[in-house]
Structures are given as structure tokens and as C-alpha cells.
XYZ file of C-alpha atoms in Angstrom:
580
model
C 0.087 -0.156 0.001
C 1.560 3.293 -1.150
C 2.102 5.880 1.906
C -0.709 8.657 2.625
C 0.230 11.661 1.370
C 2.055 14.706 3.120
C -0.436 17.034 5.722
C -0.316 19.776 3.208
C -2.865 21.305 4.886
C 0.000 22.014 7.609
C 2.376 23.340 4.956
C 1.315 27.494 4.951
C 0.941 27.171 8.817
C 4.274 25.680 9.232
C 5.880 28.077 6.924
C 4.524 31.262 8.583
C 5.600 29.865 12.192
C 8.855 29.804 10.553
C 8.822 32.704 9.231
C 7.609 34.268 12.953
C 10.049 32.719 14.756
C 12.657 34.240 12.631
C 11.573 37.383 13.003
C 9.344 37.741 16.399
C 12.416 36.200 18.462
C 14.758 39.089 18.419
C 11.582 41.256 19.390
C 10.881 38.526 22.300
C 14.569 39.189 23.386
C 14.719 42.581 23.020
C 11.680 43.289 25.838
C 13.913 44.598 28.435
C 15.264 47.727 30.358
C 13.848 49.041 32.627
C 10.256 48.231 33.170
C 10.633 48.566 37.286
C 13.476 50.649 38.687
C 14.937 48.912 42.158
C 16.201 52.379 42.894
C 20.246 51.167 42.340
C 22.236 53.453 39.929
C 21.729 52.111 36.516
C 24.351 54.155 34.842
C 27.086 53.344 37.189
C 26.198 49.712 36.141
C 25.763 50.255 32.743
C 29.394 52.359 32.641
C 31.175 49.826 34.156
C 33.990 48.079 31.754
C 34.278 44.480 31.808
C 37.154 44.112 29.923
C 39.670 45.470 32.188
C 40.871 43.890 35.837
C 39.572 47.077 38.210
C 41.810 47.738 41.024
C 40.625 46.268 44.945
C 39.555 50.414 45.685
C 37.756 50.840 42.246
C 35.954 47.905 42.958
C 34.851 48.359 46.581
C 33.648 52.454 45.693
C 31.755 50.739 42.710
C 30.194 48.220 44.490
C 28.803 50.790 47.103
C 26.662 52.794 44.271
C 26.287 49.812 41.639
C 22.472 48.101 41.773
C 21.634 45.860 39.584
C 18.424 46.056 36.415
C 15.628 43.396 37.096
C 15.128 42.206 33.448
C 11.475 42.275 32.301
C 11.012 44.145 35.572
C 10.123 41.067 37.209
C 13.082 38.710 37.212
C 15.473 38.388 40.108
C 19.065 40.458 39.999
C 22.176 40.665 42.409
C 25.252 41.794 43.012
C 26.694 39.385 44.331
C 29.117 36.821 43.255
C 27.462 33.599 44.309
C 23.759 35.136 43.515
C 24.811 35.785 39.839
C 26.641 32.173 39.533
C 23.041 30.748 40.547
C 21.510 32.965 37.950
C 23.566 32.094 35.246
C 22.929 28.268 35.871
C 18.986 28.759 36.010
C 18.952 30.956 32.842
C 21.487 28.500 31.537
C 19.458 25.416 32.249
C 16.421 27.157 30.668
C 18.431 27.969 27.698
C 19.280 24.268 27.263
C 16.103 23.360 27.275
C 15.020 25.699 24.585
C 17.784 24.266 22.761
C 16.260 20.546 23.110
C 12.823 21.793 22.228
C 13.776 23.454 19.106
C 16.047 20.360 18.024
C 13.085 18.127 18.851
C 10.488 20.073 16.959
C 12.765 20.771 13.842
C 13.476 17.186 13.258
C 9.486 16.586 13.164
C 9.375 19.147 10.448
C 10.986 16.612 8.357
C 7.808 14.217 8.486
C 5.826 17.086 7.431
C 7.545 19.169 4.567
C 10.333 16.656 3.664
C 14.184 16.632 4.210
C 14.667 18.177 1.284
C 13.456 21.316 2.556
C 13.048 21.585 5.812
C 16.096 19.950 6.573
C 18.386 21.448 4.623
C 17.152 25.009 4.980
C 15.188 25.422 8.156
C 16.511 22.692 10.553
C 19.855 24.456 10.626
C 19.136 27.656 11.210
C 16.562 26.452 14.085
C 19.422 24.631 15.594
C 21.729 27.809 16.004
C 18.709 29.313 17.227
C 19.823 29.712 21.073
C 23.305 30.777 19.772
C 22.252 33.697 17.442
C 19.571 35.127 20.078
C 21.905 35.255 23.058
C 24.570 36.715 20.709
C 21.745 39.136 19.851
C 21.031 40.757 22.851
C 24.286 40.959 24.433
C 24.408 43.970 22.145
C 21.231 45.446 21.295
C 20.048 47.380 24.369
C 21.475 50.277 26.339
C 24.009 53.252 25.118
C 26.718 52.707 22.326
C 29.070 52.383 25.034
C 26.949 49.943 27.115
C 26.460 47.670 23.960
C 30.422 48.150 23.364
C 30.576 46.526 26.667
C 28.186 43.874 26.572
C 28.816 42.660 23.273
C 31.722 40.785 24.094
C 29.478 38.171 25.945
C 28.547 37.154 22.292
C 31.557 37.213 20.880
C 33.018 35.226 23.844
C 29.788 32.713 23.016
C 30.495 32.600 19.471
C 34.400 31.882 19.955
C 33.750 29.328 22.780
C 30.940 27.340 21.097
C 33.338 26.893 17.965
C 36.311 26.194 19.719
C 34.513 23.578 22.261
C 33.111 21.761 19.169
C 36.485 21.456 17.289
C 38.515 20.501 20.428
C 36.946 19.248 23.756
C 33.669 17.570 22.106
C 36.158 16.346 18.902
C 38.619 14.861 20.897
C 36.294 13.194 23.131
C 34.552 11.278 20.550
C 37.956 10.335 19.309
C 38.755 8.900 22.819
C 35.326 6.855 23.258
C 35.103 5.866 19.754
C 38.550 4.218 19.393
C 39.147 1.106 17.752
C 42.011 -1.087 16.766
C 43.749 0.185 13.844
C 44.844 -2.310 11.007
C 47.779 -2.389 9.321
C 47.046 0.623 6.829
C 45.803 2.367 9.798
C 42.259 1.839 9.449
C 39.907 1.538 12.468
C 38.546 -1.673 12.473
C 34.720 -1.551 14.045
C 33.755 -2.865 17.343
C 37.413 -3.971 17.819
C 39.093 -2.227 20.834
C 41.818 -4.673 22.282
C 44.709 -2.200 22.065
C 43.636 0.300 25.120
C 44.903 3.566 25.005
C 47.469 3.016 22.260
C 48.090 6.383 20.824
C 49.460 4.736 17.239
C 47.355 1.509 17.554
C 44.032 2.530 18.096
C 41.952 5.385 16.455
C 38.753 6.486 14.713
C 38.007 6.502 10.665
C 35.664 8.626 8.765
C 34.458 8.400 5.350
C 35.006 10.819 2.777
C 31.760 12.987 3.093
C 32.667 13.601 6.302
C 35.870 15.162 5.011
C 33.598 17.429 2.356
C 32.003 18.521 5.653
C 35.191 19.566 7.068
C 36.072 21.595 4.107
C 32.736 23.316 4.185
C 33.449 24.490 7.385
C 37.296 25.462 6.805
C 35.981 27.660 4.022
C 33.298 29.235 6.367
C 36.191 31.182 7.857
C 36.475 33.945 5.532
C 34.070 36.627 6.665
C 36.371 36.361 9.716
C 39.179 37.244 7.647
C 37.685 39.838 5.413
C 36.647 41.937 8.609
C 39.949 41.728 9.945
C 41.673 43.424 6.920
C 42.044 46.980 8.428
C 43.641 45.345 11.437
C 45.720 43.411 9.419
C 47.393 46.282 7.136
C 46.943 48.565 9.907
C 44.452 50.947 7.952
C 42.790 53.897 9.995
C 39.483 53.574 8.148
C 37.472 51.332 6.209
C 36.125 49.377 9.226
C 32.726 49.856 8.645
C 33.099 48.774 5.254
C 34.396 45.798 6.070
C 32.076 44.583 8.557
C 29.331 45.307 5.554
C 31.060 43.244 3.349
C 32.073 40.595 6.007
C 28.212 40.286 6.863
C 27.002 40.106 3.359
C 29.795 37.306 2.624
C 28.568 35.035 5.801
C 24.936 35.500 4.676
C 25.891 34.570 1.118
C 27.894 31.435 2.965
C 24.821 30.762 5.208
C 22.471 30.775 2.098
C 24.611 28.303 -0.076
C 25.250 26.180 2.869
C 21.613 25.479 3.333
C 20.748 25.306 -0.553
C 23.483 22.777 -0.607
C 21.931 20.443 1.985
C 18.818 20.975 -0.217
C 19.823 19.658 -3.456
C 22.533 17.528 -1.901
C 20.905 15.947 1.387
C 24.009 13.487 2.232
C 23.978 14.698 6.005
C 20.115 14.529 6.312
C 20.336 10.931 4.966
C 22.758 9.882 7.324
C 20.750 11.376 10.245
C 17.930 9.471 8.960
C 19.690 5.918 8.437
C 21.057 6.133 12.452
C 17.682 7.213 13.729
C 16.000 3.980 12.220
C 18.961 2.067 13.951
C 18.350 3.560 16.832
C 14.054 2.796 16.809
C 14.970 -0.998 15.527
C 17.133 -0.894 19.008
C 14.603 0.333 21.507
C 11.942 -1.946 19.448
C 13.801 -5.126 20.316
C 14.846 -4.459 23.428
C 10.844 -3.291 24.437
C 9.777 -6.348 22.773
C 12.599 -8.586 24.737
C 11.507 -6.871 28.217
C 7.767 -7.923 27.639
C 8.179 -11.381 26.339
C 11.604 -12.773 27.837
C 11.775 -14.790 30.705
C 12.616 -12.751 33.373
C 14.013 -8.738 32.995
C 16.909 -7.921 30.888
C 18.385 -5.761 33.750
C 18.007 -6.168 37.539
C 17.096 -3.414 40.219
C 20.727 -2.288 40.310
C 20.459 -1.705 36.111
C 22.870 -4.860 35.555
C 22.307 -6.824 32.679
C 21.215 -10.115 32.720
C 22.902 -12.221 30.481
C 20.996 -15.403 31.044
C 17.896 -13.763 30.322
C 19.403 -12.493 27.117
C 20.942 -15.844 26.174
C 17.419 -17.042 26.666
C 16.333 -14.852 24.095
C 18.982 -15.975 21.634
C 17.887 -19.512 21.986
C 14.288 -18.628 21.333
C 15.139 -16.407 18.172
C 17.441 -19.683 17.083
C 14.669 -21.431 15.299
C 17.131 -24.571 14.258
C 18.997 -24.468 17.348
C 22.490 -24.506 15.543
C 23.984 -22.060 18.061
C 23.903 -18.801 15.232
C 21.027 -16.200 14.009
C 20.719 -16.001 10.408
C 19.382 -13.090 8.662
C 16.140 -14.979 7.774
C 15.778 -16.145 11.858
C 16.326 -12.655 12.574
C 13.573 -11.021 10.255
C 10.703 -13.358 11.667
C 11.903 -12.043 15.347
C 11.620 -8.338 13.928
C 8.486 -9.291 11.834
C 6.465 -9.960 15.257
C 7.798 -6.846 17.172
C 4.981 -3.982 17.574
C 6.397 -0.709 16.391
C 3.100 1.204 17.145
C 2.827 3.845 14.998
C 5.776 3.268 12.158
C 4.827 0.574 9.699
C 8.669 -0.682 9.561
C 10.286 -2.236 6.926
C 11.374 -5.783 8.468
C 14.109 -6.243 6.013
C 16.093 -2.814 6.372
C 15.729 -3.589 10.418
C 17.304 -7.151 9.848
C 19.954 -5.846 7.878
C 20.878 -2.925 10.359
C 21.012 -5.686 13.513
C 23.267 -7.697 11.611
C 25.527 -4.844 10.707
C 25.432 -3.953 14.331
C 25.766 -7.197 16.017
C 27.700 -9.125 13.080
C 31.243 -7.996 14.122
C 32.814 -11.502 12.788
C 31.477 -10.255 9.345
C 30.636 -13.915 8.762
C 26.910 -13.617 7.809
C 26.134 -15.072 11.458
C 25.551 -13.675 14.867
C 26.804 -15.973 17.109
C 25.762 -16.310 20.948
C 28.716 -14.328 22.052
C 28.189 -11.687 19.747
C 24.284 -11.406 20.386
C 25.363 -10.926 23.966
C 27.743 -8.332 23.486
C 25.549 -6.315 21.201
C 22.678 -6.518 23.614
C 25.014 -5.236 26.493
C 25.844 -2.648 24.182
C 22.568 -1.576 23.182
C 21.246 -1.750 26.822
C 24.317 0.769 27.758
C 23.241 3.094 25.380
C 19.645 2.752 26.289
C 20.618 3.691 29.969
C 22.664 6.543 28.919
C 20.002 7.994 26.884
C 17.159 8.103 29.168
C 16.743 8.846 32.740
C 13.647 6.783 34.487
C 14.652 6.821 37.741
C 14.388 2.959 37.653
C 15.311 0.285 35.663
C 12.216 -1.136 35.041
C 9.977 -1.865 32.091
C 9.367 2.105 32.259
C 12.998 2.491 31.638
C 12.784 0.974 28.172
C 9.344 2.200 27.483
C 11.268 5.786 28.007
C 13.669 4.953 25.413
C 11.609 3.451 22.900
C 9.338 6.979 23.369
C 12.201 9.068 22.306
C 13.582 6.918 19.829
C 10.229 6.932 17.778
C 9.749 10.891 18.590
C 13.288 10.832 16.392
C 12.139 8.356 14.015
C 8.720 10.309 13.168
C 10.830 13.292 12.724
C 13.205 11.793 10.450
C 11.249 9.981 7.929
C 11.097 11.083 4.216
C 8.306 9.492 2.814
C 9.492 10.916 -0.531
C 12.291 8.249 -0.690
C 11.129 5.320 1.961
C 8.099 3.476 0.920
C 5.921 2.090 3.552
C 7.371 3.888 6.143
C 4.439 6.334 7.592
C 3.371 8.347 11.025
C 0.075 6.907 11.302
C -1.279 10.293 12.666
C 0.329 12.977 10.897
C -1.810 15.768 12.240
C -0.844 14.717 15.643
C 2.749 15.383 14.310
C 2.282 18.791 12.538
C 0.576 20.159 16.214
C 3.519 18.644 18.578
C 6.390 20.316 16.248
C 4.362 23.299 16.606
C 4.557 23.525 19.699
C 7.963 22.094 20.391
C 9.054 24.948 18.295
C 6.667 27.736 19.864
C 8.083 26.781 23.092
C 11.751 26.579 22.857
C 11.627 29.578 20.649
C 9.774 31.674 23.408
C 12.254 30.003 26.294
C 15.027 30.871 24.291
C 13.813 34.399 23.434
C 12.725 34.802 27.464
C 15.947 33.885 28.978
C 18.618 35.095 26.490
C 18.515 38.509 28.135
C 18.555 37.729 31.632
C 21.122 35.204 30.595
C 23.620 37.999 28.874
C 22.582 40.165 32.008
C 23.803 37.649 34.706
C 26.983 36.991 33.048
C 27.775 40.760 33.312
C 26.780 41.012 36.232
C 28.853 37.846 37.499
C 32.026 39.257 35.657
C 31.424 42.834 37.629
C 31.092 40.770 41.171
C 34.041 38.689 40.500
C 36.186 40.753 38.197
C 36.749 38.236 35.731
C 36.204 39.357 32.349
C 32.898 38.398 30.774
C 34.201 37.135 27.377
C 36.230 34.317 29.608
C 32.774 33.643 31.298
C 31.204 33.288 28.056
C 33.808 31.442 26.570
C 33.121 29.073 28.890
C 29.697 28.552 30.546
C 27.274 29.914 27.899
C 28.296 27.199 25.171
C 27.436 24.150 27.796
C 24.309 25.684 28.024
C 23.182 25.705 24.234
C 25.553 22.603 22.641
C 25.597 20.279 25.799
C 22.405 18.267 24.298
C 24.534 17.929 21.021
C 27.376 17.049 22.720
C 25.737 14.346 24.542
C 24.479 12.524 21.642
C 27.242 13.213 19.593
C 29.543 11.112 22.318
C 26.900 8.338 22.645
C 27.166 7.807 18.750
C 30.949 8.093 18.790
C 30.797 5.392 21.873
C 29.218 2.819 19.119
C 32.539 2.221 17.785
C 31.733 2.119 13.931
C 32.879 3.999 11.026
C 29.645 4.783 10.002
C 28.289 6.752 13.272
C 31.331 8.219 13.760
C 31.350 9.568 9.918
C 27.607 11.199 11.312
C 29.092 12.735 14.595
C 31.835 14.637 13.031
C 29.607 15.855 10.287
C 27.610 17.132 13.014
C 30.273 19.076 14.563
C 31.772 20.361 11.340
C 27.898 21.083 10.525
C 27.428 23.554 13.906
C 30.824 24.908 13.732
C 29.890 25.957 9.927
C 26.829 27.470 11.390
C 28.438 29.223 13.711
C 30.447 30.801 11.163
C 27.904 31.838 8.951
C 24.102 32.625 10.877
C 25.851 33.326 14.437
C 28.617 35.549 12.891
C 26.252 37.094 10.813
C 24.082 38.116 13.279
C 26.842 39.501 15.039
C 28.496 41.423 12.140
C 24.776 42.836 11.824
C 24.915 43.916 15.439
C 28.154 45.707 15.209
C 26.941 47.756 12.027
C 23.624 48.777 12.808
C 24.919 49.890 15.770
C 27.878 51.601 15.006
C 30.006 49.513 17.172
C 33.984 49.123 16.602
C 35.624 46.352 15.446
C 38.204 45.005 18.207
C 38.321 41.570 18.452
C 41.680 40.556 17.116
C 42.553 37.958 19.372
C 38.896 36.402 19.793
C 39.123 36.354 15.844
C 42.835 34.596 15.694
C 41.724 31.967 18.084
C 38.742 31.214 15.726
C 40.831 30.980 12.669
C 43.367 29.174 14.173
C 40.976 26.719 15.442
C 39.315 26.386 12.304
C 41.674 26.357 9.979
C 43.744 24.170 11.900
C 41.069 21.231 12.300
C 39.660 21.832 8.917
C 43.201 21.185 7.431
C 43.996 18.486 9.471
C 40.375 16.620 8.978
C 39.712 17.700 5.153
C 42.527 15.284 3.696
C 42.633 12.692 5.866
C 39.973 10.135 7.150
C 42.275 7.936 10.190
C 42.927 9.424 12.939
C 45.155 7.603 15.527
C 44.150 8.250 19.296
C 47.217 10.726 19.784
C 45.110 13.395 17.479
C 43.100 13.740 20.395
C 45.575 15.348 22.391
C 45.993 18.086 19.542
C 42.517 18.607 19.695
C 42.459 19.202 23.399
C 44.880 21.076 24.005
C 44.190 23.791 21.660
C 41.140 24.545 24.356
C 43.275 26.343 26.891
C 45.934 27.264 24.384
C 43.106 29.647 23.182
C 42.125 31.215 26.380
C 46.184 31.678 27.253
C 46.321 33.494 23.624
C 43.279 35.441 24.284
C 44.755 36.587 27.482
C 48.298 37.650 26.759
C 47.198 39.357 23.593
C 44.582 41.251 25.362
C 46.399 42.006 28.695
C 49.787 41.695 28.178
C 50.140 43.075 24.608
C 47.128 45.467 24.884
C 45.439 43.712 21.486
C 41.742 45.114 22.929
């Protein structure tokens, strides 16, 4: 039976929604200063510099006169270090949740509008929306002097997000995804017997991942353009180079989105892995319901005997190994709820994941090890509070939502969502909730970082560089590490492609927002050290990953070292050589 037609009645609603999200979100984030006065000296606060380390006497004098300003006139504020640290954590958590809702809602749009349009044009923009909003509000309000001071928070987020993705996250994925390297330096899937051998273990990716790295390296072009007056020590032309950089960043963003529309290989990879996750969750839940005993005990330890009983139940001819036909027969009996699953595809994916010996059979040891690996990933994905039937139901529900949001009706026949109207409504609600939370918490978060900087005398750039990327990128980081831990070339390729794609959006969309802010408000472009570390990290990692697909374990230390070196470089250039 042919799949039902897509819910075209949702198309105009969603297109209008997406337009409103991109237009109204900055207006929501701009609802600040001041609604209700708290009696503090706002001018003293506004003119406080976050770029210099004040003396103790000056700090004490300022502390007596300086008050705080409540965002929207109702949200709490404080001038103490501990109070602002709490506010940074609280608003950062709200920003983290908003990023999660935007990610889930935007993926569901793939079910409604198709991956060619939504996945390529809207999904990357919605994914980068929290970062873009934070950058926007960092210099949107107040006088020009206040904006010049606070916009450093936006630059800290822009630089910190890029550096974190390419150093800490990239290196962590190499560590958790490492496998034994063969004689030709290619990683052997699922084999990790050499421990932490710097030359004997590592990861491998495919050529398409190196293409994503090259796109990322090209995306640094706007940074170079805006630095031309500084490079050649020109005394004029700063505003025009900012405008040119803005135009180039916008054109690169449009080109990148259109590239994904007409060459949607990144979306297909995400779809393939999400299918595997839903097969995994369906098998685990079915095994939990129909096996003799529980797969996990009360303390979360796997019951190997129950897994072995499940193996013998699937092994119909009792020959001690599972053939593809036996596996498919078992999968046919599994209820995947709303999704009409392709059992042939599911059997192929399970065979590819379990058959580590590549002999076209799944032996008992391979089956047990595969189930243990799946259970471990399920435990890390959800936190139900108890290792029970609810734990596996939660995991299955999460993967079903991801699968529903990533199915491509134009390419896969026989796979359809049983309730497209509900999917449409849920996607709209998640996008509205995520956008509202991001817009509402962006301004208070920037204020809390600014106040924490004043209270601790730590430059706001370093606070936003370290803390704010954790709020906006931690969800994607956890998913990337889970993907990498599967120790498969395919999933590692997907992981690194997502990392490079995130950096590309930082270098295009987020930079375009930042440059527009600088140009419209007439701010001074004085971010040479910050731009330098972005260029160095992107170019080093871009060139390093563009022309090779095999990465021994020692390469993770190169990535890890770039993170502290970036912070040290900014400090030395700004506070020792006076670049800022």
C-alpha cells in the first residue's frame, strides 16, 4: 500500500510559523530595560567595564554605588558573585531546555515538509537559534558604550562554541569511539583490544565527512574579511569591511542551506542512524515484555542469562547462530506502534551492528555483546529513575519521536506516520515553546553573566567562552558522544559531520548576526585576539580533517590542547600586548 499523502494543510501554517520565529524572536528577546526601577544606580552599572581588571579600591567604591537591574522588571537580580552564579546556572538550564525543544521540533518538521526543504533550509537555522539570540541580545540594548561592553559576551559565546566543538567534543569522540587500527591505519569496527595505544588505536571516517570539514574551513572567510583593516593597519574602512563580511557570511549561509537542499546526504545519514536507534529500542522493549525474566536487575546490571534465553528463542533451528531469516522472522513479530517498519531494512541493520566477525551469522557471544552494548546506550539516553519496564518504554518513546521526525516519505515507501496531524501540532508546539524559552531567557542570561563578571572581576569574555556554550550545545554534545561510543565508522562519520556542521553555522549565521549588530549600532570592531583563535582552531582542525579519514588516538591530545591554548592566547594578547 502506498503511503498516505503528506499533510499539505500544515504546510502554510508551518511556513508562517517559521517566518514568525525568525522575525519575532529578536523582538521577544529585546523586551528589557527598565520596566521597574529597583532604586539602584543603573548608570554606574551600565558604564562599568568588563574588559579591564579593576583595582580593589575601585571595585569597592563601585560596589557601594552599583545596583542591579531586573530583566523585564520582574526577574530577580543581584550584585553578589554567588547570586549571579546561581542565575547563570538557572537561565543556562532554561536555554539548554529551549535548545532541546527546538531540536526535537525541527526534526519533526522533516516528517511534514520533507528533508529536502526543511532539513536543508530550516533545520540548521533553528538549531543555531539559541546561540544567535544570545549574540543578538548581548549588544541590542542600552547606550552605544554599554553595547560595546556587553557585546564581548556575544563574541565569547561565538568563539567558545566553535572552539569547544572542535577541541573538547572532537577529542572526546575520538577517545570514546576508538577502535584497533589495522596495518593500513584504518579502524576496525567494534574491536578495541589495544587500550589507549596512541598509535595502535583510533577512529576512521568516510570521505563525505572530510567534505563537511572543508566546508567548515571555507566558512571562516568572513572573519578574514573583517580583519583586513587590522591586518594592514588601516585607519579607515572598518565599517565597510564589517558590511562586506556580513554580506559574505549571509551568502555562505544561504549557499550552505541550499547545498543541503539539493545534496541532502547529511540528512540521509541522520535518518539512517535514527532508524537503527528505533530498531534497537523496539527489540529491547519487545525482549523485556516477552522474555523469561528482566533484562536488567534493580541495580541496572544486565541479566546475561535472560539475554541468552532470548538468543535461543530466536534461534529456531538450534544451530547456535542466528541467520538473517531467523532475525527477520523475529523482527516481523515486533510492534513498532505508529511506524510501519521495513523488516528487511531492520534485519540488515541489526546484522551489521551485531555481526562483528563479518561471517554473515550472529553467534551467541556476538548477540550477548550487542545486547549489552544496546542496553548500556539505552541507560545513558534516558533517566527514568528505575531500571524497569518504564525505562525501556521511555527509551522507545524517545527514539520513536526521533524516527517520526526523520522519516522521508518521498524516498522510503511503506514507512509512514500513523497520525500526521498530531505530528504537525506537536512540532509547532515544540518550536513555539523552544523559541519562547530561548527569547525569554537570553537577555537575563546575558545580564547575569555581565553581573557575575562585575562581581568577580573576571572579564565577561572568559565567562561566556566557558559557560554559555555548555548551555546551548550540551545536548548535542551528549548525543555526539553516545553516537561515537558505538565504535562504528558510520556513526563516527555522522558524529563528526554534525560537529563540522555546527561550526559552519557558527561561522555563518551566528557571525552574520554579530556583524549586523556591530554595523547597525556603529560599534567598534576590536576583537582581533578572539577572531585569531577562531581562525587558528578552524583552520588547523579543518586542514587536519579535510585530507585524511583516519585519526590515531594521539590526535585527540592535539584537539584537547587547543582549548586551553586558546584561552591563554586571548589573555596574553589582550592583557599583555594590549590588542583589545
